[in-house]
Short mmCIF file of C-alpha atoms in Angstrom, two decimals:
data_model
loop_
_atom_site.label_atom_id
_atom_site.label_comp_id
_atom_site.label_asym_id
_atom_site.label_seq_id
_atom_site.Cartn_x
_atom_site.Cartn_y
_atom_site.Cartn_z
CA UNK A 52 6.68 -14.62 -3.66
CA UNK A 53 8.70 -11.02 -3.72
CA UNK A 54 10.49 -9.99 -0.85
CA UNK A 55 8.18 -7.44 -0.61
CA UNK A 56 5.16 -10.04 0.05
CA UNK A 57 7.43 -11.89 2.37
CA UNK A 58 8.29 -8.83 4.54
CA UNK A 59 4.38 -7.94 4.43
CA UNK A 60 3.74 -11.36 5.45
CA UNK A 61 6.13 -11.37 8.44
CA UNK A 62 4.40 -8.10 9.45
CA UNK A 63 1.28 -10.06 9.79
CA UNK A 64 2.92 -12.64 11.82
CA UNK A 65 4.32 -10.25 14.19
CA UNK A 66 0.88 -8.44 14.65
CA UNK A 67 -0.55 -11.86 15.13
CA UNK A 68 1.91 -12.69 17.88
CA UNK A 69 1.31 -9.36 19.70
CA UNK A 70 -2.60 -10.14 19.44
CA UNK A 71 -2.08 -13.55 20.86
CA UNK A 72 -0.01 -12.33 23.87
CA UNK A 73 -2.53 -9.47 24.45
CA UNK A 74 -5.23 -12.30 24.39
CA UNK A 75 -7.02 -9.75 21.69
CA UNK A 76 -9.36 -12.17 20.13
CA UNK A 77 -11.20 -9.90 18.21
CA UNK A 78 -8.06 -8.79 16.36
CA UNK A 79 -7.32 -12.33 15.71
CA UNK A 80 -11.01 -13.82 14.48
CA UNK A 81 -11.82 -10.55 12.48
CA UNK A 82 -10.82 -10.67 8.68
CA UNK A 83 -7.46 -9.73 9.62
CA UNK A 84 -5.55 -5.96 9.38
CA UNK A 85 -5.46 -4.11 6.28
CA UNK A 86 -2.37 -2.41 5.09
CA UNK A 87 -2.19 0.01 2.19
CA UNK A 88 0.88 -0.79 0.00
CA UNK A 89 2.07 1.64 -2.65
CA UNK A 90 2.84 -0.31 -5.94
CA UNK A 91 4.90 0.93 -8.84
CA UNK A 92 2.79 1.25 -11.90
CA UNK A 93 5.43 2.24 -14.49
CA UNK A 94 5.52 -0.09 -17.72
CA UNK A 95 9.02 -1.82 -17.95
CA UNK A 96 11.23 0.06 -20.38
CA UNK A 97 8.96 3.46 -19.25
CA UNK A 98 11.23 6.36 -18.72
CA UNK A 99 11.66 6.61 -15.06
CA UNK A 100 13.36 10.16 -14.95
CA UNK A 101 10.12 12.34 -15.30
CA UNK A 102 9.60 14.17 -12.12
CA UNK A 103 6.21 12.74 -11.39
CA UNK A 104 5.60 9.19 -9.53
CA UNK A 105 3.44 6.50 -11.25
CA UNK A 106 2.36 4.70 -8.12
CA UNK A 107 -0.97 3.33 -7.00
CA UNK A 108 -2.03 1.91 -3.76
CA UNK A 109 -3.59 -1.73 -2.70
CA UNK A 110 -5.19 -2.48 0.34
CA UNK A 111 -3.78 -5.98 1.56
CA UNK A 112 -5.29 -8.13 4.44
CA UNK A 113 -3.13 -9.47 6.73
CA UNK A 114 -4.51 -12.97 7.63
CA UNK A 115 -4.48 -13.58 11.49
CA UNK A 116 -5.51 -17.19 11.02
CA UNK A 117 -3.04 -19.55 9.42
CA UNK A 118 -1.78 -22.85 9.92
CA UNK A 119 1.77 -22.53 8.52
CA UNK A 120 3.68 -19.34 8.12
CA UNK A 121 3.88 -20.43 4.45
CA UNK A 122 0.21 -19.78 4.31
CA UNK A 123 0.39 -16.20 5.64
CA UNK A 124 2.95 -15.52 2.67
CA UNK A 125 0.67 -17.38 -0.13
CA UNK A 126 -2.49 -15.01 1.43
CA UNK A 127 -0.21 -11.91 0.84
CA UNK A 128 1.15 -13.11 -2.26
CA UNK A 129 -2.21 -14.08 -3.96
CA UNK A 130 -3.72 -10.42 -3.28
CA UNK A 131 -0.17 -8.56 -4.66
CA UNK A 132 -0.31 -10.78 -7.73
CA UNK A 133 -3.61 -9.93 -8.75
CA UNK A 134 -3.32 -6.42 -8.67
CA UNK A 135 0.28 -6.39 -9.94
CA UNK A 136 -0.75 -7.74 -13.33
CA UNK A 137 -3.88 -6.50 -13.25
CA UNK A 138 -4.86 -3.35 -15.70
CA UNK A 139 -6.87 -1.88 -12.62
CA UNK A 140 -4.14 0.29 -11.34
CA UNK A 141 -3.51 1.92 -14.98
CA UNK A 142 -7.37 2.38 -15.39
CA UNK A 143 -7.69 3.92 -11.69
CA UNK A 144 -4.49 6.21 -12.55
CA UNK A 145 -6.42 7.42 -15.85
CA UNK A 146 -9.66 7.94 -14.17
CA UNK A 147 -8.10 9.62 -10.97
CA UNK A 148 -6.54 12.10 -13.34
CA UNK A 149 -9.74 13.04 -14.90
CA UNK A 150 -11.65 13.24 -11.52
CA UNK A 151 -9.10 15.71 -9.93
CA UNK A 152 -9.69 18.23 -12.64
CA UNK A 153 -13.41 18.07 -12.35
CA UNK A 154 -14.50 17.19 -9.16
CA UNK A 155 -15.22 19.95 -6.36
CA UNK A 156 -12.51 20.22 -3.82
CA UNK A 157 -14.80 19.43 -0.96
CA UNK A 158 -15.82 16.20 -2.63
CA UNK A 159 -12.48 15.21 -3.21
CA UNK A 160 -11.30 15.54 -0.03
CA UNK A 161 -14.04 13.42 1.30
CA UNK A 162 -13.46 10.83 -1.39
CA UNK A 163 -9.90 10.59 -0.34
CA UNK A 164 -10.60 10.34 3.54
CA UNK A 165 -13.05 7.49 2.25
CA UNK A 166 -10.39 5.70 0.87
CA UNK A 167 -7.89 5.55 3.34
CA UNK A 168 -10.00 4.49 6.12
CA UNK A 169 -10.14 1.44 4.49
CA UNK A 170 -6.56 0.62 5.76
CA UNK A 171 -5.29 0.08 9.27
CA UNK A 172 -1.70 1.05 8.40
CA UNK A 173 0.64 2.07 5.32
CA UNK A 174 3.48 -0.09 4.78
CA UNK A 175 6.23 1.25 2.29
CA UNK A 176 9.58 0.41 1.37
CA UNK A 177 9.71 2.68 -1.87
CA UNK A 178 13.21 3.86 -2.19
CA UNK A 179 14.31 7.46 -3.12
CA UNK A 180 16.09 8.54 -6.70
CA UNK A 181 19.28 6.61 -7.35
CA UNK A 182 21.14 9.66 -8.20
CA UNK A 183 21.52 13.12 -6.32
CA UNK A 184 18.12 15.30 -6.83
CA UNK A 185 18.65 19.21 -6.46
CA UNK A 186 15.78 21.79 -5.96
CA UNK A 187 16.81 25.32 -6.57
CA UNK A 188 20.64 24.50 -6.84
CA UNK A 189 20.51 22.74 -3.38
CA UNK A 190 20.73 18.89 -3.19
CA UNK A 191 17.90 17.11 -1.57
CA UNK A 192 19.07 14.92 1.29
CA UNK A 193 16.01 13.47 2.66
CA UNK A 194 12.61 13.94 2.41
CA UNK A 195 9.58 11.82 3.49
CA UNK A 196 5.76 12.31 3.84
CA UNK A 197 2.57 10.56 3.34
CA UNK A 198 0.19 13.59 3.09
CA UNK A 199 -2.86 12.06 1.84
CA UNK A 200 -5.11 11.36 4.78
CA UNK A 201 -5.72 9.86 8.19
CA UNK A 202 -3.63 6.68 8.66
CA UNK A 203 -3.12 5.32 12.29
CA UNK A 204 -0.21 3.86 11.59
CA UNK A 205 2.79 4.31 9.12
CA UNK A 206 5.77 1.56 8.64
CA UNK A 207 8.15 2.69 6.06
#
């Protein structure tokens, strides 16, 4: 399991505890909380200095029903391993670059909203650039935004 797999599973364990303490049986018996995770889709050795991100997003279910904590980690790891090694992310990126150019804006907005309602939260530990970035001759000290759509919770 990666560090991200473990941290995502720990988040699920913490949420399970909150739900247990609140006696929220609906959350515990449902199929779990869904979180959207950004995934780096750059190929090994690909030039990472270009000014555009190459990330995709995947929804992972944080299972609330597990016997051992290791089971929660395995559940997350099975899901993330599948999309980490699947060509699906790159295919989606290619299709999205075409769709954005031809789809009417009102339909594009509707599609983005629909996609984002599949997740309860967005979880991210995406780091910034490893060296200083300048815009208009001024160093960017820090910037953080996630402007795709209405997600009720952001953890990052």
